[in-house]
Structure formats: C-alpha cells, structure tokens
Coordinates of C-alpha atoms in Angstrom, one line a residue:
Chain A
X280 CA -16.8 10.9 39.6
X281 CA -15.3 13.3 37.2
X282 CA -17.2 16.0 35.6
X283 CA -16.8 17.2 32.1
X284 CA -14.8 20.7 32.3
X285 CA -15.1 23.4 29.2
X286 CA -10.8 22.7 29.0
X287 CA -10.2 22.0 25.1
X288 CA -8.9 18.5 26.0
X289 CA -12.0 17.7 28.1
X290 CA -13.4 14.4 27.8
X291 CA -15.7 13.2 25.0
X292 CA -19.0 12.2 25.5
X293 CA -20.1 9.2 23.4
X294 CA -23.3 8.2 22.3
X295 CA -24.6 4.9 20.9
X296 CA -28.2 5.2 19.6
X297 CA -29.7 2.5 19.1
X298 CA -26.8 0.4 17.4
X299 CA -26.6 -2.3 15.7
X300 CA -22.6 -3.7 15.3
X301 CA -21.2 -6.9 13.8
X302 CA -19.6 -8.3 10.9
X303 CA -21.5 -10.9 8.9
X304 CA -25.3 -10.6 8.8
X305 CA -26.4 -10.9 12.1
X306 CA -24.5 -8.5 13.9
X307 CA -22.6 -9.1 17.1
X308 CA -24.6 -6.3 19.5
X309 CA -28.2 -4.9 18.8
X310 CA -30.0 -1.8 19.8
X311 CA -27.4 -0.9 21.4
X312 CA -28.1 2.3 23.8
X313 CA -25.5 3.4 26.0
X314 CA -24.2 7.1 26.7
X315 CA -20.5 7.2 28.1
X316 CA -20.2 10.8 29.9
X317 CA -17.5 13.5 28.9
X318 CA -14.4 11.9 31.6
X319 CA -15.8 8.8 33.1
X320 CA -14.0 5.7 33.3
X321 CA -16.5 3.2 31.9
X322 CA -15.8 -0.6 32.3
X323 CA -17.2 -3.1 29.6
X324 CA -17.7 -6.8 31.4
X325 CA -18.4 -9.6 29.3
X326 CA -17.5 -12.9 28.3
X327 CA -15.8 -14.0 25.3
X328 CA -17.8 -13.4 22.1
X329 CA -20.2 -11.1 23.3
X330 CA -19.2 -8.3 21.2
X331 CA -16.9 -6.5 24.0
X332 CA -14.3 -5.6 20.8
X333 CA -16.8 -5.4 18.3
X334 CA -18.4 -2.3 21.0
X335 CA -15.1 -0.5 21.1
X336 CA -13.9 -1.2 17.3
X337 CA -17.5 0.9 16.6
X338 CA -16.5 3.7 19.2
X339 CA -13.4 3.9 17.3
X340 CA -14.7 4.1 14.3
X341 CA -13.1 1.6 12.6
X342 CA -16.2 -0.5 12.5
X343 CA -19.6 0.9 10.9
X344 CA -22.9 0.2 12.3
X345 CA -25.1 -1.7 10.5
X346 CA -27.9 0.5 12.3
X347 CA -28.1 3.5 14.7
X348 CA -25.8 6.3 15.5
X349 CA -22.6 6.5 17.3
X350 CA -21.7 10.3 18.4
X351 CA -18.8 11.9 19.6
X352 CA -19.7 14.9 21.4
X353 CA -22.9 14.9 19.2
X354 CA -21.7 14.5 15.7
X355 CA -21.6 11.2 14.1
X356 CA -19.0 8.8 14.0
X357 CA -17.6 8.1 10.4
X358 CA -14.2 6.9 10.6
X359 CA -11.3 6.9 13.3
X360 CA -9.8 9.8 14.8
X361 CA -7.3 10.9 16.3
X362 CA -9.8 12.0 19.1
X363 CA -10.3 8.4 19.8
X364 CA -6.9 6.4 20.5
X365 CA -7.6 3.1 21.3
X366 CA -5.3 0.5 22.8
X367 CA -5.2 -3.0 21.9
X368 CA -5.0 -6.4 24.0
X369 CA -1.3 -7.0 22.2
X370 CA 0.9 -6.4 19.4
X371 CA -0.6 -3.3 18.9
X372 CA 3.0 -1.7 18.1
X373 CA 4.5 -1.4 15.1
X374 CA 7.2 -4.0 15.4
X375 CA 9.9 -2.6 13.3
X376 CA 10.1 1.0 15.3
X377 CA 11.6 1.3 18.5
X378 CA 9.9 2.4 21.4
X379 CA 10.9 6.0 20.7
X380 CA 9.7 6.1 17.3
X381 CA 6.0 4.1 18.2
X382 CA 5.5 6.7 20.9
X383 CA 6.1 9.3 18.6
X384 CA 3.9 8.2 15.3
X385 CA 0.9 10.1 16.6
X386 CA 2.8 12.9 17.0
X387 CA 4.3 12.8 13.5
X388 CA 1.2 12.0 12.1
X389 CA 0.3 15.3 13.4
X390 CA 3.1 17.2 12.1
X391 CA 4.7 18.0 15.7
X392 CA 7.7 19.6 14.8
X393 CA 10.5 16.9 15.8
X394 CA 12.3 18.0 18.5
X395 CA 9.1 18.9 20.2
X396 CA 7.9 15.6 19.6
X397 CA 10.7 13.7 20.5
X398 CA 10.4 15.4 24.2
X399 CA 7.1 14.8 24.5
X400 CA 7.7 10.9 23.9
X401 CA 10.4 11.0 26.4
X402 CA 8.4 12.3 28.4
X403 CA 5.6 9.6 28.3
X404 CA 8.0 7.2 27.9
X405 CA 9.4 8.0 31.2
X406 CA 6.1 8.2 32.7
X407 CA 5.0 4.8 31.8
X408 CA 8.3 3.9 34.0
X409 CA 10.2 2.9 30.7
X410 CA 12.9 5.3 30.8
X411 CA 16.2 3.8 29.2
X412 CA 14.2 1.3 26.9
X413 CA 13.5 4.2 24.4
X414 CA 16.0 2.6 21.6
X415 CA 14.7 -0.9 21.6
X416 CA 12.7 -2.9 19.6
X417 CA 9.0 -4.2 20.8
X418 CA 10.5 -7.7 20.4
X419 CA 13.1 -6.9 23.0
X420 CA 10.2 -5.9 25.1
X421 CA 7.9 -8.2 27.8
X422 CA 4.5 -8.5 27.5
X423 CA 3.9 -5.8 30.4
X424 CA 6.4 -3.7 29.0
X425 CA 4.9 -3.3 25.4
X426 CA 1.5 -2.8 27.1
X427 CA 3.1 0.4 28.6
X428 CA 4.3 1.6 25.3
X429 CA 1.2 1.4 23.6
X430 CA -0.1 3.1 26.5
X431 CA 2.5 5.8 26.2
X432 CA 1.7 6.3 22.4
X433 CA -2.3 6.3 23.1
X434 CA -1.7 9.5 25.4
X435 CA 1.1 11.3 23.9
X436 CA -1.1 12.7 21.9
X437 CA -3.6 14.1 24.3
X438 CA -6.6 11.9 22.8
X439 CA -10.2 13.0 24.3
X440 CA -11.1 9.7 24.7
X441 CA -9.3 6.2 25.0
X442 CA -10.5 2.9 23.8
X443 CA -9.4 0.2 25.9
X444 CA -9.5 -3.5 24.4
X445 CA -8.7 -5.9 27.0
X446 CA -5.3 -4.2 27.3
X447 CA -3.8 -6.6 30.1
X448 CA -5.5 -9.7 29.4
X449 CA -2.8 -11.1 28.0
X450 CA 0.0 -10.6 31.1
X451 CA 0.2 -12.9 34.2
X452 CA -1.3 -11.5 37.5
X453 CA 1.5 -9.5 38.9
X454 CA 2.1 -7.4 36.1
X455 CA -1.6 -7.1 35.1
X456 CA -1.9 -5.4 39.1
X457 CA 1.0 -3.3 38.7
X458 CA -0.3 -2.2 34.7
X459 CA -3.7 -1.7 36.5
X460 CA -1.9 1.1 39.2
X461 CA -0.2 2.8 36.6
X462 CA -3.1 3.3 34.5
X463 CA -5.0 4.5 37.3
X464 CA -2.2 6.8 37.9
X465 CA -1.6 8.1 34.4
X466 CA -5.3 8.7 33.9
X467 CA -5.6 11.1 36.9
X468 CA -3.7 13.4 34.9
X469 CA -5.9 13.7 32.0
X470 CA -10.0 14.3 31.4
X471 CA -10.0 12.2 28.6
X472 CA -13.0 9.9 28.3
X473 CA -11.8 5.6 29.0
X474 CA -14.0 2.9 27.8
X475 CA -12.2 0.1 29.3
X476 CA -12.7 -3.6 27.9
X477 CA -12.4 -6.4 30.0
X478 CA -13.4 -10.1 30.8
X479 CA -12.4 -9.4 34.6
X480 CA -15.1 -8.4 37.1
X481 CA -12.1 -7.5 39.8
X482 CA -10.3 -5.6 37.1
X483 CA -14.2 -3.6 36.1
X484 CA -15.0 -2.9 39.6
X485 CA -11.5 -1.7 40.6
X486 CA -11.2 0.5 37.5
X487 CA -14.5 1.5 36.4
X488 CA -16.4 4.6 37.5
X489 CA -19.4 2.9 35.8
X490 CA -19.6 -1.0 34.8
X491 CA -21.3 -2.1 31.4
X492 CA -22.4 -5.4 31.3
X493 CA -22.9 -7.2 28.2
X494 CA -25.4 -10.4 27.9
X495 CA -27.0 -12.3 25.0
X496 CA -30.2 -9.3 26.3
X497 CA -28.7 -6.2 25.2
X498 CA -25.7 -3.9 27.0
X499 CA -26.4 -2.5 30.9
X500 CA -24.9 -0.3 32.6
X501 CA -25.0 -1.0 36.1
X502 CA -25.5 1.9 38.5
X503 CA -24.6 -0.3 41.9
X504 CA -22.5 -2.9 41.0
X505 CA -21.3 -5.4 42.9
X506 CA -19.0 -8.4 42.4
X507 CA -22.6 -10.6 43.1
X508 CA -24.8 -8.4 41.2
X509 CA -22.3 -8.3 37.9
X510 CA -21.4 -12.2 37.9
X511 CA -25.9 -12.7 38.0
X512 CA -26.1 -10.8 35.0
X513 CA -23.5 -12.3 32.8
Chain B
X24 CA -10.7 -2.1 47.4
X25 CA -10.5 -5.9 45.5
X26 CA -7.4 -8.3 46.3
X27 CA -5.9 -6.8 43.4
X28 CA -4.1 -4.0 45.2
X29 CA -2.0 -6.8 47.2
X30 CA 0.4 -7.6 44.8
X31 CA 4.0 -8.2 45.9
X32 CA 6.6 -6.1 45.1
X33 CA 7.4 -5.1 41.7
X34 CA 10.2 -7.1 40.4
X35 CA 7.2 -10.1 39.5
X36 CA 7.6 -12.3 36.6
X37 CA 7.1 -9.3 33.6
X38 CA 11.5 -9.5 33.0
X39 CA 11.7 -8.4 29.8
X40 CA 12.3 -10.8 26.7
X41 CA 16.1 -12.5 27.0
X42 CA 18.3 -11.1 24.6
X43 CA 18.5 -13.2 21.3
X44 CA 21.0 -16.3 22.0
X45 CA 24.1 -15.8 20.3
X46 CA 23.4 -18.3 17.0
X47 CA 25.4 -21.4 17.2
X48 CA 28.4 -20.8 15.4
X49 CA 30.1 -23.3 13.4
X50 CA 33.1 -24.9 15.6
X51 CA 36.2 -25.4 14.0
X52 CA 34.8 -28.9 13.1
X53 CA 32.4 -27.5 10.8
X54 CA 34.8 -25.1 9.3
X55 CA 36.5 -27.9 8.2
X56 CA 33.7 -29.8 6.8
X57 CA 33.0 -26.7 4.8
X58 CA 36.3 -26.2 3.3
X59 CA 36.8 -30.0 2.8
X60 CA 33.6 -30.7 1.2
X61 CA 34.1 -28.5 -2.8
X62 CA 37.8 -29.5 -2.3
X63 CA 36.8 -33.0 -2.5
X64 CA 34.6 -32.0 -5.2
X65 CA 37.4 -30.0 -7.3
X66 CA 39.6 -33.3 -6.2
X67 CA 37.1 -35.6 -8.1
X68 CA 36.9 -33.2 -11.3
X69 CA 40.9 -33.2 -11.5
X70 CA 40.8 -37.4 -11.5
X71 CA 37.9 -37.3 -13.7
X72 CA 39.6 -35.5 -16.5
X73 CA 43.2 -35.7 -16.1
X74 CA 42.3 -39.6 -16.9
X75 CA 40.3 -38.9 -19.3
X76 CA 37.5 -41.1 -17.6
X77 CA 34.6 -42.0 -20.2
X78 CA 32.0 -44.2 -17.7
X79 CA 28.9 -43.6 -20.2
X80 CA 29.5 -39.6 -18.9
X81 CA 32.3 -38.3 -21.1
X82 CA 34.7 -36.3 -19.4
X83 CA 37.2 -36.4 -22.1
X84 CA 37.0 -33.3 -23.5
X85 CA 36.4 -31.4 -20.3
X86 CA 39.2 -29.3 -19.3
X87 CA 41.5 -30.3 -15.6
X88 CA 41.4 -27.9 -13.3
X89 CA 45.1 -26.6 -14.2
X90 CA 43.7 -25.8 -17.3
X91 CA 41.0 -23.8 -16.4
X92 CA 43.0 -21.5 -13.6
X93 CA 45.3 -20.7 -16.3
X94 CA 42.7 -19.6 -18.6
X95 CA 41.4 -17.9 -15.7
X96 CA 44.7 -15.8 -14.5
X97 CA 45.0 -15.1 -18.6
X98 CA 41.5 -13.9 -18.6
X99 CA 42.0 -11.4 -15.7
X100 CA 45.0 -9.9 -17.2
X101 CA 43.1 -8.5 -20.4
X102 CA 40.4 -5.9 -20.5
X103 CA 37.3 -7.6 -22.1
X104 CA 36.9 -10.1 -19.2
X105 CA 36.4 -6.9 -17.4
X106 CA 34.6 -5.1 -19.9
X107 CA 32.0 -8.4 -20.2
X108 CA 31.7 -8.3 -16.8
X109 CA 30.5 -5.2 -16.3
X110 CA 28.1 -4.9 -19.3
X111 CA 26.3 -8.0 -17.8
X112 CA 26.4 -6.3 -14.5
X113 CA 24.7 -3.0 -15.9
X114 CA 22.3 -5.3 -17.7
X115 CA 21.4 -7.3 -15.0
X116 CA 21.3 -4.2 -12.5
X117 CA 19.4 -1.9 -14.6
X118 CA 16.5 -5.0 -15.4
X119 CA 16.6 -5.9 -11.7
X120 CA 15.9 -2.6 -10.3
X121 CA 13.1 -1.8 -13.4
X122 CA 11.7 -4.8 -11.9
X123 CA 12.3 -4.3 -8.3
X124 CA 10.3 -0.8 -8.2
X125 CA 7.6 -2.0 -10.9
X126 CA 7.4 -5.3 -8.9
X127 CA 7.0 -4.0 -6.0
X128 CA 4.7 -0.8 -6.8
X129 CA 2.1 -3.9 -8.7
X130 CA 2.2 -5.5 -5.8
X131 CA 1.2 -3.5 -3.6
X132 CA -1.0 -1.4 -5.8
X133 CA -3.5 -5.0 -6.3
X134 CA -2.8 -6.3 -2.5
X135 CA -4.4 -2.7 -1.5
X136 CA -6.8 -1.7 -4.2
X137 CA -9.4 -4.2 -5.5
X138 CA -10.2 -1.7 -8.3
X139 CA -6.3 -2.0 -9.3
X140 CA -6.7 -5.7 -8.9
X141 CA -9.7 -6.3 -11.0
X142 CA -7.8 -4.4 -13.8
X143 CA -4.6 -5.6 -13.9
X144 CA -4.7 -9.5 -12.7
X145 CA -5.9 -10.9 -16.1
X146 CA -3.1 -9.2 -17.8
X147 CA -0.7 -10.0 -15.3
X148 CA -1.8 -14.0 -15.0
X149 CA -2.1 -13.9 -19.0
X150 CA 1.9 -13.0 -19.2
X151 CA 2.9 -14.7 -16.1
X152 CA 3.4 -18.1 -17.5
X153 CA 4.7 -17.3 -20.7
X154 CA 8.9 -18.0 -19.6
X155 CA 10.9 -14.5 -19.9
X156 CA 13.1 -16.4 -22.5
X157 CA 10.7 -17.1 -24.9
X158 CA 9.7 -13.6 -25.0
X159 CA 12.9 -13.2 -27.1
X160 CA 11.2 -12.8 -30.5
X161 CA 9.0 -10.0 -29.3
X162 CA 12.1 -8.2 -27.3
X163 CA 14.0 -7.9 -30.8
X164 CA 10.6 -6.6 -32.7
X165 CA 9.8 -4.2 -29.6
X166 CA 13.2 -2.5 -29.2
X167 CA 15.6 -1.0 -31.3
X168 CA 18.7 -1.9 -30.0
X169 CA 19.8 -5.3 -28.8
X170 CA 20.7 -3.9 -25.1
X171 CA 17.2 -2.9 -24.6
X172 CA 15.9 -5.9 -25.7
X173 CA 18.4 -7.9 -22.9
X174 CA 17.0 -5.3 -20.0
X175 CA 13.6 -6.4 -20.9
X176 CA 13.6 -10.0 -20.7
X177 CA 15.7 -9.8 -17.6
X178 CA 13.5 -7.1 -16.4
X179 CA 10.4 -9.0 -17.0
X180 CA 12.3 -12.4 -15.5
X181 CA 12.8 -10.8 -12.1
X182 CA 9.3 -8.6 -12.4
X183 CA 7.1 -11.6 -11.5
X184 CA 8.6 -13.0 -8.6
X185 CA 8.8 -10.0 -7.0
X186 CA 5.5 -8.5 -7.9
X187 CA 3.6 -12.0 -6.5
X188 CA 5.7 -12.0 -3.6
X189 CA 4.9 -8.3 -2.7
X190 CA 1.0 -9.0 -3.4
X191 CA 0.8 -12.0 -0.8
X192 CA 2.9 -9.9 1.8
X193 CA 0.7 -7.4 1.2
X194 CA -2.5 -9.6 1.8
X195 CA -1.1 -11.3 4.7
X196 CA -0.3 -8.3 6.7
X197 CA -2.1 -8.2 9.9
X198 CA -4.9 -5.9 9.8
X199 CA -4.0 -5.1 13.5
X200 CA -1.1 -2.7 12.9
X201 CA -3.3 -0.9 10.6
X202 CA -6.1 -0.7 12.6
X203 CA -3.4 1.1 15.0
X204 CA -2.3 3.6 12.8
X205 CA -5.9 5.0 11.8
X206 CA -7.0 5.4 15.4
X207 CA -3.9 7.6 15.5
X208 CA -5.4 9.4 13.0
X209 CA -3.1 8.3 10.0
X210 CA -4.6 8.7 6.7
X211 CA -4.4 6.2 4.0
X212 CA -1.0 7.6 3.0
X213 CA 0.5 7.4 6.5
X214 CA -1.1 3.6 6.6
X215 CA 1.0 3.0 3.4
X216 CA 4.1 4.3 4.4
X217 CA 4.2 3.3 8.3
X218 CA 2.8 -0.1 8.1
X219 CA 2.3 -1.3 4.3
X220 CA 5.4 -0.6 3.1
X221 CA 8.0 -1.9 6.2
X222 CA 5.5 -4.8 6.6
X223 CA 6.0 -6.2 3.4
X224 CA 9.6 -5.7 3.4
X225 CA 10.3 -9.7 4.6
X226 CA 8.4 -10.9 1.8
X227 CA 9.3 -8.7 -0.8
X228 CA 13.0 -9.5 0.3
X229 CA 11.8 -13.5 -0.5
X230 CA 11.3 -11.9 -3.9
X231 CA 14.2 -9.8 -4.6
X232 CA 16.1 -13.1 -4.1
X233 CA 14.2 -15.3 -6.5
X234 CA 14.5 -12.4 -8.7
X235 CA 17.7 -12.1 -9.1
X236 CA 18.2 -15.4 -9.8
X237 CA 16.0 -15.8 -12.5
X238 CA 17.4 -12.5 -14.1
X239 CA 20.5 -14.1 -14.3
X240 CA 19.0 -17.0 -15.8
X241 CA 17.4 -14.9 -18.0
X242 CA 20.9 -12.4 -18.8
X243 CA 23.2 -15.2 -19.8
X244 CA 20.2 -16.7 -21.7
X245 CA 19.8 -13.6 -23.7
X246 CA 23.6 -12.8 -24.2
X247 CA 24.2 -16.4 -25.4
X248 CA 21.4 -15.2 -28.2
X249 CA 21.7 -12.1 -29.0
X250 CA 24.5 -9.4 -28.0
X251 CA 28.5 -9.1 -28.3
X252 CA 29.3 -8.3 -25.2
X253 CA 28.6 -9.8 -21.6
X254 CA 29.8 -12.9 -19.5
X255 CA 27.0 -15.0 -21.6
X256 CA 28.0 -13.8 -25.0
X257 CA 32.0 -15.2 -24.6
X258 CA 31.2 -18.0 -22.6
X259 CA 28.8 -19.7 -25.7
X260 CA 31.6 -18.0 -28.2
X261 CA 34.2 -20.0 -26.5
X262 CA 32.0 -23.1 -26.9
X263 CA 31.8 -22.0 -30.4
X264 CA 35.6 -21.4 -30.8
X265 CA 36.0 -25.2 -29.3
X266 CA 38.0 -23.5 -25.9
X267 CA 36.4 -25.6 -23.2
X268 CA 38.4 -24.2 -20.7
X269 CA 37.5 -20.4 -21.0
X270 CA 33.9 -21.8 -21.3
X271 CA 34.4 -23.5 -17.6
X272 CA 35.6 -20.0 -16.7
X273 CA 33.1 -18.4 -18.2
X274 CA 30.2 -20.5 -16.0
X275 CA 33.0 -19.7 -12.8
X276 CA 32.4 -15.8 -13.4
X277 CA 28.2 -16.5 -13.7
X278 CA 28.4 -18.4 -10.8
X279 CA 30.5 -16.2 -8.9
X280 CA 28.9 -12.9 -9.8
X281 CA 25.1 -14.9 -8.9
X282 CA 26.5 -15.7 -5.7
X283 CA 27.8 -12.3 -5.2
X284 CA 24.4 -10.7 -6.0
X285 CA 22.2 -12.9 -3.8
X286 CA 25.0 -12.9 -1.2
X287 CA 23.9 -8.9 -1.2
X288 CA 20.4 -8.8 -1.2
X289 CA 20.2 -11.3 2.1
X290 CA 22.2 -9.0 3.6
X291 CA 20.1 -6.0 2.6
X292 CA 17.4 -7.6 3.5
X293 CA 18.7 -8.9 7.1
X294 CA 19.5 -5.1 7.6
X295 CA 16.0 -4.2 7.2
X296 CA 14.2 -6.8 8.5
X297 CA 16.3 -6.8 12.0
X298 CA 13.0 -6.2 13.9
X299 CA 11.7 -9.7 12.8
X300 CA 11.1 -12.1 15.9
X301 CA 13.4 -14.6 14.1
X302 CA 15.6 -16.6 16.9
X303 CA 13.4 -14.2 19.6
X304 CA 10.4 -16.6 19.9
X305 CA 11.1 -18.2 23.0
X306 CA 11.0 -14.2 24.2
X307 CA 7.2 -14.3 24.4
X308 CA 5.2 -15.3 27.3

C-alpha cells in the first residue's frame, strides 16, 4: 500500500466526521465516519441509491453536509478545489471544446502560460493512448474514448486527490477492462489520493487498496475483503 | 487477480462514433420541385392579373408581373432605393444588436441570479405583452428624433424573444458541465464564460432568429408611421401615391432583405453550434 510521502503533490488525506450528506430532508448517508489515507486507492461498493455519488459530490465539495466535517488534510471542506478533480460516469466534457482544449481548461484556469500548457495536454493526451484525436470534438469520440479524456484533464493538473464517480459504468466489458489497466497504469505515476466509485465488486476488489461498502447501516470499510465477504454485506 | 484481466485484445467494440452521414442531399428531382414550385406560383399571379380575374378576391388592380420587374429594374437604377435600403438596414441592425447584447445579458443575468430575477421579472413580464408597435406613442414622447424612436421599437421587438430564449437555455443547462468546471477549480467567472455562455449559444441562436423577424415586423411597421426614409416609408407612400407596382416591389425588397437576415443568423449560428450532436446520435452507445 502506498504511504503518504512529504513530496508537495503527495496525496490528500480525507476525513469525514461524522457526516451527514443528502439533498432533501432526510439525507442520503448519516454519521458518516470514514478516513481515506494520503495515496490510497479506496474503492466505494454499493448499489444504486445508496448514496455512492452523493459520498464523492461531498468529498468534492460540491455538496455541503447537512452535519459533520469533511477535511482535506485537516482543514475543512467548503467548496471544490482544484485539489480535488473528480471524474464523472459520462459527459463530463465540455462538448463544444475539442479534446485539446478540455484537457487544457484546468490548466488555463490556472493561468499556465499556453504553450506550456498546451505540452502538458499533449502530453496526457498521449498518455491516455489518444494521440492524433487531439482536434476533435467529444461527439466524435466513443464512450471509452471520452472516458480517457476526462481522465486526461483530471490529472493534467497534478490534483492531490481524484474523485472517481462510476467512471466506466457506462462502457461495455471490453473497454471497461482495458479503461481499468490504464488507470491502474496512469495512477502508478502519481501519489495523488483515488476514491473510486463503483457498483462492481470485480472492478472494487481489482482496483481498490481498500473497499468501502455502503448499506442502508452506515459506510464500512472492509479491511479483508473478499468477493463473498463484500456481496454479504450489501 | 479477478477475470477482468482476460480481456481479448484491444481492438474490442469501443470504435469510436462513425463520422456524421453525409445529409441527404436533394437529387436533381428535388431541385426541380424547388424551382418549379414559386414559378408555378409567379405563373398563377401573371393569369390572375393579366385577366383581371375578380372571383370575390379582386385582383384587378394588382399589378402583372411585367409590371412589377420593370418598376423593379427602374428602382435599382436610382439612388433612393439604395438609400432606403440602407437606412432600414442601419435601423434594423443597430435595434437588433441593442437587443441581442441586452437580451442576452437579461437572460442570463435572471437564469443565474435569483436576486436579479426577483428584481427584474415583474418589470420584464409587465412590458412583455404589451406589442412593440403599440409602444409607438411613448417612442415619439421618449425620444427626440424620429430615428431613435424607430431603433427603440425594433430594439424592444427583438429584445424579448431573445432575452426569454437566453433565460430557458440558461435554466436548462445541465448542471453537470458545471459541476465539472468547479472541481477544476473555476470560479464563478470561469463557470460563466466556459460553460454558461457556449451552452446557451443553441438557444439563444433560436432567439436571434425570432428576433430578427419580429424587428422587421416591427421596422416597416414603424417607417410606414413615422420616418421619410426606409423600405417601409416608400412602400406605404407608393400605396399612397396609387403605384401598386412599386408597392409589390417594395414588399419584394422586405421580403428579400428578411430572408437575407435570417439566412445569416442560421448560418452564424450553425458555425457556433458545430459541436451539437445533431445528425451524430446514432454515434452513442
């Protein structure tokens, strides 16, 4: 498992303190405890409607508890950040920019010069294995294909943590495998924290360092999981 | 690991979305049809008045088409059929694009702010259904020249259309794109300009187009009136003056120069909305 290093772009550790999440009264997810450690790659398992987006839409800020805390690296969370990219299940790109110009919004958001910019997105671009594609439009794009974009624009900007929302959920088997190396692959390179979203158990247990498990009782974080032991609890 | 890691070799079923099928062109047939069908309709204006056909509709006094082409090729050898032209043009232009930035800043301004919205809405929906026309009396007591008073009521024509239009886009934006942008760390400004402002563009374009076509309406309207110059202003003088046929020509120019201005805001608007899924759909999986 990896270990949180003092590098500026080390992983962030979040915190939920006893949270409750939700929109409307009720609220989706309560008392919510949960600490995500600086680097891991934490998988979120649970079915439909159990608040597996509501979760990371808090994480990310874009959501505020009606109760509890959430922390990032000890301060609390009051909006999104830049710190926090987060990757949505589709059509998460801004259809009217080409795949050049998505990759680069976070980079122009912060005022990277643009040429410097421009190379970087190459870069990731090319690393997502979508060299050649940087001119078209998402629409032009497959489902797999788009998914690597946003991936592309997620990291480009060196986030400390990434919030994963059932990213390949949408694509057939074959690419969902292939998305699944790549991501693997891509994330070796960086310390950046991953909450990663899914209704999958194969997907959790093949990507996770640690599995979350949300129920109607509360969210648990299994320290052994199994296939068996995740599929009882949900 | 889990069977996951087993998957075949890469070429799979993720091909990328087919390129957009050419859009069925019209065949030679169709040209036809198209060029036949206002011929036909010119054909049946020609018999109508050259006989002088009074079947309860009078068209007597309405002037054959030889009459009204040489009125016409008269008209475009003197200056003031130019000169009318382009007063109604800068009329028209200058109300439109009042309207078009006003419209559009309104818009947005109550789709995104409820504050904005709470203070201008009843003022807005108060004016709204008054028609532009009838705001004649209070264009000629407001402003001290007529020409002001004709870029008002066209301006105010076209405002509404667009401003509505702008608002719903506005509203009906996905919240998803946004939600994008400020976990890249845009700020409310970078929302506005990245997403807001592009997203709205297919509606606001649905806008623009109505606009323009109700500032005509509301132009000629205004020139027939008040003014002494403009397309409007000769062609109710020549009904005055008893010249049917440089009245006909007179509705040819409005027509044509309507057509014109529409023809240029679809394109416009084609331009910048080229990243629409349009034809596309069958694209997704």
């Amino acid at each position: 498992m990896t270990t949180a290093t003092t590098a500026a772009a080390a992983g962030l550790r979040l915190t939920l303190e006893r949270v409750t999440l939700g929109y409307g009264r009720g609220g989706v997810l309560r008392d919510v405890d949960l600490e995500i450690e600086p680097g891991e790659i934490l998988t979120v398992v649970g079915s439909s409607g159990s608040g597996k987006s509501t979760l990371l839409r808090g994480l990310a800020g874009l959501l505020p508890p009606y109760r509890g805390r959430i922390l990032a690296d000890g301060a609390e969370v009051t909006g999104p950040s830049p710190d926090r990219a987060m990757i949505f299940q589709e059509d998460g790109l801004l259809p009217w920019r080409t795949v050049l110009r998505n990759v680069e919004l976070p980079l122009a958001i912060r005022k990277v010069p643009r040429d410097e910019r421009r190379r970087a997105a190459r870069e990731w671009i090319a690393r997502v294995g979508l060299a050649g594609s940087e001119d078209r439009l998402p629409r032009e794009l497959s489902g797999g294909m788009r998914q690597r974009v946003q991936l592309a624009r997620a990291l480009a900007a060196a986030p400390r943590a990434v919030l994963m929302d059932e990213p390949f959920g949408a694509l057939d088997a074959q690419t969902r495998a292939e998305m699944q190396r790549l991501l693997l692959d891509v994330l070796r390179d960086t310390s950046a924290t991953v909450v990663f979203v899914t209704h999958d158990v194969d997907e959790a247990l093949l990507l996770g360092h640690r599995i979350a498990v949300i129920t109607p009782a509360g969210v648990r974080v299994l320290a052994e999981a199994t296939r068996e032991r995740i599929v009882k609890e949900l | 690991m889990t069977a996951v890691r087993t998957a075949g070799p890469r070429a799979g079923l993720d091909v990328p979305a087919p390129a957009e099928p050419p859009r069925p062109r019209a065949g030679r047939r169709g040209w036809a049809i198209r060029i036949a069908s206002p011929l036909a309709a010119a054909g049946l204006w020609q018999l109508l008045t050259v006989t002088d056909a009074r079947i309860w509709l009078r068209f007597d006094r309405l002037p054959s088409l030889d009459e009204i082409a040489a009125e016409f090729a008269a008209q475009l050898a003197t200056r003031v059929y130019y000169l009318d032209l382009l007063q109604s043009l800068i009329r028209i232009l200058t109300g439109f694009g009042i309207a078009a930035v006003a419209g559009v800043t309104v818009g947005v301004l109550i789709g995104r702010s409820r504050r904005a919205g709470d203070v201008l809405t009843p003022l807005l929906e108060a004016v709204r259904p008054i028609p532009a026309i009838a705001l004649v009396p209070i264009a000629i007591l407001l402003f001290p020249t007529d020409e002001q008073g004709i870029v008002f009521i066209t301006c105010t024509a076209a405002f509404f259309p667009i401003m509505v239009s702008t608002r719903h886009a506005v509203r009906a934006l996905p919240t998803l794109w946004e939600d994008a942008v400020r976990t890249l760390g845009g700020t409310r400004r970078h929302v506005l300009v990245n997403v807001v402002l592009p997203g709205v563009l297919p509606g606001v374009f649905g806008g623009l187009s109505i606009g323009m076509g109700v500032s005509w309406i509301c132009v000629i309207s205004a020139e027939m009136i008040s003014g002494d110059f403009g397309v409007g202003y000769r062609t109710w003088q020549a009904y005055t003056l008893v010249d049917y046929p440089a009245t006909v020509v007179g509705m040819i120019t409005i027509g044509a120069l309507g057509w014109l201005t529409s023809a240029l805001i679809e394109l416009v608007g084609r331009r910048a909305t080229r990243w629409l899924p349009r034809a596309a759909k069958e694209g997704r999986a």
